[in-house]
């Protein structure tokens, strides 16, 4: 049964509009945003209207293309200045997911390579469009391959816990941590998925539960503080999570709460797998201490998710959007190039050979 998954980031056929699935109104509403300017795309990334490391990279690639396309520059130097201004601006939208910077840097490399060959501004614009499409198309293939590698570690009927949303809407298609769930469902693995709601923004409750329900997967929503009991009761045989940045020693930044899940998995002797496209592995980061953790606004914690306020208006709030799971807690890091096991200092580097 082929899974029918929604596309969360798409450049419209007119090539002037980036169409984004607005992830802040799911699951109640399925709405799409038509964005044309770098400012609109910056805001969509910052406000998590488009979210998930790979999806952020794809949106930024199309965003910098659209900005460059609107440039009135008549020579390559002016055009490059316009491109660089947009690239540097989009790079300020969120700090943790390395895919944002990986995608923007890749777009700049393509522009420089193309400029070596061609000084025609229109041709350079077309080269940027080509590269943005390639980033998106490759991500779909990468996610599917991650799913195939991950599936070799799983068995039919397994209970799987996941945290946040590393699903199809966080990528070009399939997702990373949810890719094996989708592929397994197509092969009747009949997984039982436990989705952490993932406070404060509830990506698990609002997005993962929604995605998997749509795909006919057996998904059970739990509060974050229930992860221990489902593990203790033997309901979970594996944990699968995504990532936003993996350091060269395997320390992994992912949605806040992930490190707690990893500690629980270690305690209950349950394998903890990180699903990581190579585009999310940052060998420039020695370890987790080198990863900038985004801090977000108080209202995300105190906001009205119900009819009444969640907490006193003026209460002090600490709202780190991510945390770092120590490499010692990670059983394996599953990539499109294969599965990396400790010692990650060596195994991750080998994936790039
Ligand atoms: C394949 S998505 C990876 C990662 O991105 C999410 O963060 P956010 O929702 O803030 O963009 C989450 O950490 C996912 O695991």
Coordinates of C-alpha atoms in Angstrom, one line a residue, residues 99-310:
X99 CA 20.5 22.2 7.2
X100 CA 19.7 25.9 7.0
X101 CA 23.3 26.9 6.6
X102 CA 24.2 23.7 4.7
X103 CA 21.6 24.5 2.0
X104 CA 22.5 28.2 1.8
X105 CA 26.2 27.5 1.5
X106 CA 25.5 24.9 -1.2
X107 CA 23.5 27.5 -3.1
X108 CA 26.5 29.9 -2.8
X109 CA 28.9 27.3 -4.0
X110 CA 26.7 26.6 -7.1
X111 CA 26.5 30.3 -7.9
X112 CA 30.3 30.7 -7.7
X113 CA 30.9 27.6 -9.8
X114 CA 28.4 28.8 -12.4
X115 CA 29.9 32.3 -12.5
X116 CA 33.2 30.8 -13.4
X117 CA 31.5 29.5 -16.5
X118 CA 28.9 32.1 -17.3
X119 CA 28.6 35.8 -16.7
X120 CA 25.0 36.0 -17.8
X121 CA 22.7 37.0 -14.8
X122 CA 19.7 35.1 -16.2
X123 CA 21.8 31.9 -16.6
X124 CA 22.9 32.3 -13.0
X125 CA 19.3 32.6 -11.8
X126 CA 18.5 29.4 -13.6
X127 CA 21.5 27.7 -12.0
X128 CA 20.2 28.6 -8.6
X129 CA 16.7 27.3 -9.4
X130 CA 18.3 24.0 -10.5
X131 CA 20.3 23.7 -7.3
X132 CA 17.3 24.4 -5.1
X133 CA 15.3 21.7 -7.0
X134 CA 18.3 19.3 -6.6
X135 CA 18.4 20.0 -2.8
X136 CA 14.7 19.2 -2.5
X137 CA 14.8 16.1 -4.8
X138 CA 17.9 14.7 -3.2
X139 CA 16.3 15.0 0.3
X140 CA 13.4 12.8 -0.8
X141 CA 15.8 10.1 -1.9
X142 CA 18.0 10.5 1.2
X143 CA 15.0 10.1 3.5
X144 CA 13.8 7.0 1.7
X145 CA 17.2 5.5 2.0
X146 CA 17.4 6.3 5.7
X147 CA 14.1 4.6 6.0
X148 CA 15.5 1.5 4.3
X149 CA 18.6 1.3 6.5
X150 CA 16.5 1.9 9.6
X151 CA 14.1 -0.8 8.7
X152 CA 16.9 -3.4 8.9
X153 CA 17.1 -2.7 12.6
X154 CA 13.3 -3.1 13.2
X155 CA 10.9 -6.0 13.3
X156 CA 7.2 -6.4 12.5
X157 CA 4.8 -5.6 15.5
X158 CA 7.6 -3.6 17.3
X159 CA 6.6 -0.8 19.7
X160 CA 8.5 2.4 18.6
X161 CA 8.6 5.6 20.6
X162 CA 9.4 8.9 18.8
X163 CA 9.8 12.5 20.0
X164 CA 8.7 15.7 18.2
X165 CA 8.1 15.4 14.5
X166 CA 10.7 14.0 12.1
X167 CA 8.1 13.1 9.6
X168 CA 7.3 13.7 6.0
X169 CA 6.3 17.4 6.6
X170 CA 9.7 18.1 8.2
X171 CA 11.4 16.9 5.0
X172 CA 10.9 16.7 1.2
X173 CA 9.1 13.4 1.8
X174 CA 9.0 10.3 4.1
X175 CA 10.8 12.1 7.0
X176 CA 13.8 10.8 8.8
X177 CA 12.7 9.1 12.0
X178 CA 9.3 8.3 10.5
X179 CA 10.7 7.1 7.2
X180 CA 11.0 3.5 8.4
X181 CA 7.5 3.7 9.9
X182 CA 6.2 4.7 6.5
X183 CA 8.2 2.1 4.6
X184 CA 7.4 -0.6 7.2
X185 CA 3.7 0.2 6.9
X186 CA 3.9 -0.3 3.1
X187 CA 5.3 -3.8 3.9
X188 CA 2.7 -4.6 6.7
X189 CA 5.2 -4.4 9.6
X190 CA 2.3 -3.2 11.8
X191 CA 4.4 -1.0 14.1
X192 CA 2.8 0.4 17.2
X193 CA 4.1 3.9 17.5
X194 CA 4.1 6.0 20.8
X195 CA 4.3 9.7 19.9
X196 CA 5.5 12.0 22.7
X197 CA 3.3 15.1 22.5
X198 CA 6.6 17.2 22.8
X199 CA 5.8 20.3 24.9
X200 CA 5.8 23.2 24.5
X201 CA 4.9 23.4 20.8
X202 CA 3.4 19.9 20.6
X203 CA 4.9 18.8 17.3
X204 CA 4.3 15.2 18.4
X205 CA 0.7 15.7 19.3
X206 CA -0.2 18.1 16.5
X207 CA 2.0 16.8 13.7
X208 CA 3.3 13.2 14.3
X209 CA 0.0 11.9 15.5
X210 CA -1.7 13.6 12.6
X211 CA 0.7 12.4 10.0
X212 CA 0.7 8.8 11.2
X213 CA -3.1 8.7 11.6
X214 CA -3.5 9.9 8.0
X215 CA -1.1 7.1 7.0
X216 CA -3.2 4.4 8.8
X217 CA -0.4 3.7 11.3
X218 CA -1.2 2.5 14.8
X219 CA -0.1 5.6 16.8
X220 CA -0.7 6.3 20.5
X221 CA -0.2 9.9 21.7
X222 CA 1.4 10.2 25.2
X223 CA 2.4 13.1 27.3
X224 CA 6.2 13.6 27.5
X225 CA 6.2 12.4 31.2
X226 CA 4.7 9.0 30.2
X227 CA 7.7 7.9 28.2
X228 CA 9.1 6.1 31.2
X229 CA 6.0 4.0 32.0
X230 CA 5.5 2.9 28.4
X231 CA 9.1 1.7 28.3
X232 CA 8.9 0.1 31.8
X233 CA 5.7 -1.7 30.7
X234 CA 7.6 -3.2 27.7
X235 CA 5.5 -1.4 25.1
X236 CA 8.6 0.1 23.4
X237 CA 11.3 -1.9 21.8
X238 CA 13.1 0.9 20.0
X239 CA 13.3 4.7 20.0
X240 CA 13.6 6.6 16.7
X241 CA 14.3 10.4 16.7
X242 CA 15.4 13.0 14.1
X243 CA 18.1 15.6 14.6
X244 CA 19.0 19.2 13.9
X245 CA 22.7 19.0 14.2
X246 CA 25.1 16.0 14.9
X247 CA 28.6 16.9 16.1
X248 CA 31.6 14.9 14.9
X249 CA 31.6 12.9 18.1
X250 CA 28.0 11.9 17.7
X251 CA 26.5 14.4 20.3
X252 CA 23.1 15.2 18.7
X253 CA 21.0 18.3 19.0
X254 CA 17.3 17.5 18.6
X255 CA 14.0 18.9 20.0
X256 CA 14.0 19.7 23.7
X257 CA 13.3 16.5 25.7
X258 CA 15.2 14.2 23.4
X259 CA 18.1 13.8 25.8
X260 CA 15.7 12.8 28.6
X261 CA 14.2 10.1 26.3
X262 CA 17.7 8.8 25.6
X263 CA 18.5 8.6 29.3
X264 CA 15.2 6.6 29.9
X265 CA 16.0 4.3 26.9
X266 CA 19.5 3.6 28.4
X267 CA 17.9 2.8 31.8
X268 CA 15.4 0.4 30.2
X269 CA 18.0 -1.1 27.9
X270 CA 16.0 0.0 24.8
X271 CA 18.0 0.9 21.6
X272 CA 18.0 4.7 20.8
X273 CA 18.4 5.5 17.2
X274 CA 19.1 8.9 15.6
X275 CA 18.0 9.2 12.0
X276 CA 20.4 11.7 10.4
X277 CA 20.8 12.8 6.7
X278 CA 24.5 13.7 6.1
X279 CA 23.2 17.3 5.6
X280 CA 22.5 17.3 9.3
X281 CA 25.9 16.1 10.4
X282 CA 28.3 19.0 11.1
X283 CA 31.9 17.8 11.3
X284 CA 32.9 21.4 12.2
X285 CA 31.3 20.9 15.6
X286 CA 33.7 19.0 17.8
X287 CA 31.0 18.0 20.3
X288 CA 27.6 19.1 21.6
X289 CA 29.0 22.1 23.4
X290 CA 29.7 23.6 20.0
X291 CA 26.0 23.5 19.0
X292 CA 24.1 26.7 19.5
X293 CA 20.7 26.0 21.2
X294 CA 17.9 28.3 20.1
X295 CA 16.0 29.9 23.0
X296 CA 12.5 30.9 22.2
X297 CA 9.8 33.2 23.7
X298 CA 8.0 32.6 26.9
X299 CA 4.6 32.7 25.3
X300 CA 5.2 29.3 23.7
X301 CA 5.2 27.8 27.2
X302 CA 2.5 30.0 28.8
X303 CA 0.4 30.4 25.7
X304 CA -3.3 29.4 25.5
X305 CA -3.2 25.9 24.2
X306 CA -6.5 25.4 25.9
X307 CA -9.3 27.9 26.6
X308 CA -7.4 29.3 29.6
X309 CA -3.8 30.4 30.0
X310 CA -1.4 27.6 30.7

